[in-house]
Amino acid sequence: MTVEVGLRERKKAATRAALSAAANRLAVELGVEHVTVEAIAAAADVSPRTFHNYFSSREEAIVASIIDWAERLTDEIEARPADEPIWDSLQTVFLGALDDSPQARARMMAQMDMIMAHPNVIASQLAAFDTMRRRFAETIAARTGTDASRDLYPHLIAGAAGHSFKTALDLWATGKSERPLNDLVAEAFALVRAGLPQPGR
C-alpha cells in the first residue's frame, strides 16, 4: 500500500509539473492572452478536466513552479543539521539552487517580461510568493523553536531571505549587473545578516 501511495503521489507531482511547465512555456512563446486551458492541457498530454484538478486558472498554473520550488527548498532546509544557524542553512540551500547559465538568464528575462505585461499573472505571482514565505516561516519556526502562528521572528527571517534572493535574481536577470548570480545572492544575504549597514560614500 505504501508503495502504491508513493507512486500515485509521484505521478500527481509529475502531472502538476508538466502542466506548470507547459503553461509557462506557452505564455512566454505566445503571450498570456493567447494561452487557453485547453492548449495547456494538450501540451501536457492531459484533459482540461485534469488541468482543473490541479489549478483554478491559467495564471495559477503559470506561476506554480514558484510554489513547487519553495517546497523543494523547505525540504532541503529541514534536512540541514539541527544545530546549524538558520541563516547558514538558508544561504546554503538558496545558493545550491542556483542556475547562472546564459540559458537560465535568457529564460528568466523572458519570463519576467511575460509576467510584468499581465496584471493577473502579477497577482498570481504575488500570491505564490506569499505562500512560499509562509511555508518557509513554518520550517524556520520548527528549526528555531518559535511559533509561526504568533511569533514575528520566523516570518521576518522568511521574508528577508526570500526578498534578498529575489532582489539579487532580478538584478542579475535584467542584465544590470555582470557579477555572477551566486556572488549577488551571497552579498544580499551578508548585507541583511549585518543589518544592512549604509555603504560609505
mmCIF file of C-alpha atoms in Angstrom:
data_model
loop_
_atom_site.group_PDB
_atom_site.id
_atom_site.type_symbol
_atom_site.label_atom_id
_atom_site.label_comp_id
_atom_site.label_asym_id
_atom_site.label_seq_id
_atom_site.Cartn_x
_atom_site.Cartn_y
_atom_site.Cartn_z
ATOM 1 C CA MET A 1 0.000 0.000 0.000
ATOM 2 C CA THR A 2 2.819 2.408 0.884
ATOM 3 C CA VAL A 3 4.484 1.755 -2.479
ATOM 4 C CA GLU A 4 1.205 2.398 -4.303
ATOM 5 C CA VAL A 5 0.626 5.648 -2.424
ATOM 6 C CA GLY A 6 4.177 6.782 -3.142
ATOM 7 C CA LEU A 7 3.813 6.004 -6.838
ATOM 8 C CA ARG A 8 0.476 7.830 -7.008
ATOM 9 C CA GLU A 9 1.930 10.917 -5.345
ATOM 10 C CA ARG A 10 4.902 10.936 -7.709
ATOM 11 C CA LYS A 11 2.602 10.688 -10.719
ATOM 12 C CA LYS A 12 0.485 13.555 -9.404
ATOM 13 C CA ALA A 13 3.584 15.684 -8.835
ATOM 14 C CA ALA A 14 4.813 14.877 -12.346
ATOM 15 C CA THR A 15 1.457 15.860 -13.874
ATOM 16 C CA ARG A 16 1.393 19.113 -11.937
ATOM 17 C CA ALA A 17 4.958 19.916 -13.010
ATOM 18 C CA ALA A 18 4.152 19.116 -16.660
ATOM 19 C CA LEU A 19 1.105 21.385 -16.621
ATOM 20 C CA SER A 20 3.030 24.225 -14.984
ATOM 21 C CA ALA A 21 5.947 23.901 -17.419
ATOM 22 C CA ALA A 22 3.564 23.854 -20.395
ATOM 23 C CA ALA A 23 1.668 26.892 -19.111
ATOM 24 C CA ASN A 24 4.846 28.860 -18.550
ATOM 25 C CA ARG A 25 6.364 27.936 -21.918
ATOM 26 C CA LEU A 26 3.205 28.776 -23.861
ATOM 27 C CA ALA A 27 2.782 32.072 -22.008
ATOM 28 C CA VAL A 28 6.338 33.119 -22.894
ATOM 29 C CA GLU A 29 6.067 31.942 -26.509
ATOM 30 C CA LEU A 30 2.533 33.137 -27.331
ATOM 31 C CA GLY A 31 1.650 35.733 -24.707
ATOM 32 C CA VAL A 32 -0.688 35.036 -21.810
ATOM 33 C CA GLU A 33 -3.733 36.361 -23.669
ATOM 34 C CA HIS A 34 -3.305 33.668 -26.326
ATOM 35 C CA VAL A 35 -2.975 30.750 -23.921
ATOM 36 C CA THR A 36 -6.020 28.650 -23.030
ATOM 37 C CA VAL A 37 -6.554 25.901 -20.504
ATOM 38 C CA GLU A 38 -7.223 23.553 -23.412
ATOM 39 C CA ALA A 39 -3.864 24.401 -25.003
ATOM 40 C CA ILE A 40 -2.012 23.893 -21.723
ATOM 41 C CA ALA A 41 -3.716 20.539 -21.164
ATOM 42 C CA ALA A 42 -2.952 19.407 -24.699
ATOM 43 C CA ALA A 43 0.713 20.393 -24.357
ATOM 44 C CA ALA A 44 0.931 18.327 -21.160
ATOM 45 C CA ASP A 45 -0.984 15.443 -22.791
ATOM 46 C CA VAL A 46 -3.870 15.502 -20.317
ATOM 47 C CA SER A 47 -7.511 16.593 -20.453
ATOM 48 C CA PRO A 48 -8.826 20.053 -19.474
ATOM 49 C CA ARG A 49 -10.662 18.317 -16.654
ATOM 50 C CA THR A 50 -7.349 17.042 -15.322
ATOM 51 C CA PHE A 51 -5.961 20.569 -15.526
ATOM 52 C CA HIS A 52 -8.743 21.801 -13.220
ATOM 53 C CA ASN A 53 -7.887 19.078 -10.721
ATOM 54 C CA TYR A 54 -4.600 20.902 -10.173
ATOM 55 C CA PHE A 55 -5.173 24.583 -10.962
ATOM 56 C CA SER A 56 -8.054 27.031 -10.886
ATOM 57 C CA SER A 57 -6.732 29.224 -13.698
ATOM 58 C CA ARG A 58 -4.012 29.513 -16.332
ATOM 59 C CA GLU A 59 -2.372 32.270 -14.273
ATOM 60 C CA GLU A 60 -2.087 29.963 -11.277
ATOM 61 C CA ALA A 61 -0.508 27.288 -13.475
ATOM 62 C CA ILE A 62 1.967 29.755 -14.970
ATOM 63 C CA VAL A 63 3.460 30.653 -11.569
ATOM 64 C CA ALA A 64 3.008 27.255 -9.898
ATOM 65 C CA SER A 65 6.696 26.481 -10.320
ATOM 66 C CA ILE A 66 7.423 29.100 -7.632
ATOM 67 C CA ILE A 67 5.467 27.135 -5.029
ATOM 68 C CA ASP A 68 6.902 23.799 -6.161
ATOM 69 C CA TRP A 69 10.419 25.243 -5.989
ATOM 70 C CA ALA A 70 9.722 26.551 -2.484
ATOM 71 C CA GLU A 71 8.545 23.106 -1.397
ATOM 72 C CA ARG A 72 11.817 21.571 -2.579
ATOM 73 C CA LEU A 73 13.823 24.242 -0.762
ATOM 74 C CA THR A 74 11.935 23.778 2.500
ATOM 75 C CA ASP A 75 12.586 20.036 2.326
ATOM 76 C CA GLU A 76 16.300 20.810 1.955
ATOM 77 C CA ILE A 77 16.212 23.317 4.832
ATOM 78 C CA GLU A 78 14.577 20.706 7.052
ATOM 79 C CA ALA A 79 17.347 18.256 6.155
ATOM 80 C CA ARG A 80 20.132 20.612 7.287
ATOM 81 C CA PRO A 81 21.840 19.910 10.652
ATOM 82 C CA ALA A 82 19.573 20.908 13.530
ATOM 83 C CA ASP A 83 22.329 22.886 15.270
ATOM 84 C CA GLU A 84 23.301 24.891 12.172
ATOM 85 C CA PRO A 85 22.440 28.623 12.401
ATOM 86 C CA ILE A 86 19.279 29.226 10.395
ATOM 87 C CA TRP A 87 20.895 31.869 8.169
ATOM 88 C CA ASP A 88 23.697 29.420 7.298
ATOM 89 C CA SER A 89 21.093 26.826 6.360
ATOM 90 C CA LEU A 90 19.123 29.279 4.243
ATOM 91 C CA GLN A 91 22.189 30.577 2.415
ATOM 92 C CA THR A 92 23.496 27.074 1.698
ATOM 93 C CA VAL A 93 20.160 25.913 0.329
ATOM 94 C CA PHE A 94 19.482 29.028 -1.758
ATOM 95 C CA LEU A 95 22.978 29.054 -3.258
ATOM 96 C CA GLY A 96 22.672 25.359 -4.043
ATOM 97 C CA ALA A 97 19.510 26.015 -6.047
ATOM 98 C CA LEU A 98 21.082 28.499 -8.461
ATOM 99 C CA ASP A 99 21.442 28.136 -12.215
ATOM 100 C CA ASP A 100 23.501 31.051 -13.516
ATOM 101 C CA SER A 101 23.981 29.788 -17.058
ATOM 102 C CA PRO A 102 23.325 32.138 -20.000
ATOM 103 C CA GLN A 103 20.359 29.965 -20.961
ATOM 104 C CA ALA A 104 18.838 30.338 -17.499
ATOM 105 C CA ARG A 105 19.357 34.098 -17.655
ATOM 106 C CA ALA A 106 17.578 34.319 -21.025
ATOM 107 C CA ARG A 107 14.674 32.210 -19.739
ATOM 108 C CA MET A 108 14.372 34.363 -16.638
ATOM 109 C CA MET A 109 14.339 37.602 -18.636
ATOM 110 C CA ALA A 110 11.639 36.264 -20.974
ATOM 111 C CA GLN A 111 9.587 35.075 -18.017
ATOM 112 C CA MET A 112 9.902 38.421 -16.225
ATOM 113 C CA ASP A 113 8.786 40.285 -19.348
ATOM 114 C CA MET A 114 5.795 37.988 -19.705
ATOM 115 C CA ILE A 115 4.740 38.345 -16.069
ATOM 116 C CA MET A 116 5.122 42.126 -15.914
ATOM 117 C CA ALA A 117 2.947 42.564 -19.010
ATOM 118 C CA HIS A 118 -0.102 40.933 -17.389
ATOM 119 C CA PRO A 119 -1.631 42.170 -14.109
ATOM 120 C CA ASN A 120 -3.449 38.875 -13.496
ATOM 121 C CA VAL A 121 -0.183 36.957 -13.645
ATOM 122 C CA ILE A 122 1.487 39.515 -11.365
ATOM 123 C CA ALA A 123 -1.306 38.941 -8.831
ATOM 124 C CA SER A 124 -0.861 35.172 -9.064
ATOM 125 C CA GLN A 125 2.898 35.563 -8.654
ATOM 126 C CA LEU A 126 2.447 37.690 -5.528
ATOM 127 C CA ALA A 127 0.087 35.069 -4.097
ATOM 128 C CA ALA A 128 2.660 32.366 -4.862
ATOM 129 C CA PHE A 129 5.413 34.360 -3.146
ATOM 130 C CA ASP A 130 3.193 34.771 -0.077
ATOM 131 C CA THR A 131 2.568 31.015 0.003
ATOM 132 C CA MET A 132 6.320 30.486 -0.258
ATOM 133 C CA ARG A 133 7.011 32.911 2.613
ATOM 134 C CA ARG A 134 4.506 31.201 4.891
ATOM 135 C CA ARG A 135 5.922 27.763 4.069
ATOM 136 C CA PHE A 136 9.441 28.993 4.826
ATOM 137 C CA ALA A 137 8.219 30.554 8.069
ATOM 138 C CA GLU A 138 6.765 27.250 9.245
ATOM 139 C CA THR A 139 10.037 25.462 8.519
ATOM 140 C CA ILE A 140 12.100 28.197 10.198
ATOM 141 C CA ALA A 141 9.819 28.125 13.241
ATOM 142 C CA ALA A 142 10.355 24.381 13.621
ATOM 143 C CA ARG A 143 14.127 24.865 13.349
ATOM 144 C CA THR A 144 14.310 27.786 15.799
ATOM 145 C CA GLY A 145 11.792 26.780 18.449
ATOM 146 C CA THR A 146 9.413 29.605 17.582
ATOM 147 C CA ASP A 147 5.723 29.538 16.704
ATOM 148 C CA ALA A 148 4.719 30.632 13.193
ATOM 149 C CA SER A 149 1.155 31.239 14.375
ATOM 150 C CA ARG A 150 2.141 34.017 16.802
ATOM 151 C CA ASP A 151 5.854 34.903 16.557
ATOM 152 C CA LEU A 152 7.274 37.528 14.201
ATOM 153 C CA TYR A 153 10.737 36.002 14.001
ATOM 154 C CA PRO A 154 10.145 33.126 11.554
ATOM 155 C CA HIS A 155 8.077 35.336 9.244
ATOM 156 C CA LEU A 156 10.651 38.131 9.242
ATOM 157 C CA ILE A 157 13.505 35.717 8.513
ATOM 158 C CA ALA A 158 11.499 34.009 5.764
ATOM 159 C CA GLY A 159 10.563 37.327 4.198
ATOM 160 C CA ALA A 160 14.090 38.735 4.421
ATOM 161 C CA ALA A 161 15.664 35.617 2.904
ATOM 162 C CA GLY A 162 13.128 35.373 0.102
ATOM 163 C CA HIS A 163 13.336 39.057 -0.765
ATOM 164 C CA SER A 164 17.137 39.025 -0.661
ATOM 165 C CA PHE A 165 17.205 36.153 -3.118
ATOM 166 C CA LYS A 166 14.603 37.693 -5.440
ATOM 167 C CA THR A 167 16.333 41.089 -5.434
ATOM 168 C CA ALA A 168 19.661 39.526 -6.433
ATOM 169 C CA LEU A 169 17.928 37.368 -9.049
ATOM 170 C CA ASP A 170 16.088 40.334 -10.577
ATOM 171 C CA LEU A 171 19.280 42.406 -10.779
ATOM 172 C CA TRP A 172 21.128 39.525 -12.437
ATOM 173 C CA ALA A 173 18.320 38.536 -14.828
ATOM 174 C CA THR A 174 17.810 42.051 -16.154
ATOM 175 C CA GLY A 175 21.478 42.285 -17.075
ATOM 176 C CA LYS A 176 22.115 45.326 -14.875
ATOM 177 C CA SER A 177 24.954 43.532 -13.123
ATOM 178 C CA GLU A 178 27.673 41.477 -14.752
ATOM 179 C CA ARG A 179 28.550 39.785 -11.477
ATOM 180 C CA PRO A 180 27.841 36.055 -11.097
ATOM 181 C CA LEU A 181 24.456 35.269 -9.583
ATOM 182 C CA ASN A 182 25.928 33.361 -6.650
ATOM 183 C CA ASP A 183 28.031 36.415 -5.721
ATOM 184 C CA LEU A 184 24.960 38.650 -5.741
ATOM 185 C CA VAL A 185 22.929 36.244 -3.612
ATOM 186 C CA ALA A 186 25.775 35.746 -1.143
ATOM 187 C CA GLU A 187 26.232 39.516 -0.805
ATOM 188 C CA ALA A 188 22.498 40.058 -0.360
ATOM 189 C CA PHE A 189 22.415 37.550 2.490
ATOM 190 C CA ALA A 190 25.562 39.045 4.060
ATOM 191 C CA LEU A 191 24.128 42.566 3.966
ATOM 192 C CA VAL A 192 20.845 41.509 5.556
ATOM 193 C CA ARG A 193 22.616 39.465 8.220
ATOM 194 C CA ALA A 194 24.772 42.529 9.017
ATOM 195 C CA GLY A 195 21.686 44.706 9.457
ATOM 196 C CA LEU A 196 22.013 46.492 6.099
ATOM 197 C CA PRO A 197 24.819 48.891 7.056
ATOM 198 C CA GLN A 198 24.870 52.054 4.969
ATOM 199 C CA PRO A 199 27.638 51.955 2.327
ATOM 200 C CA GLY A 200 30.400 54.508 2.635
ATOM 201 C CA ARG A 201 30.278 57.460 0.294
#
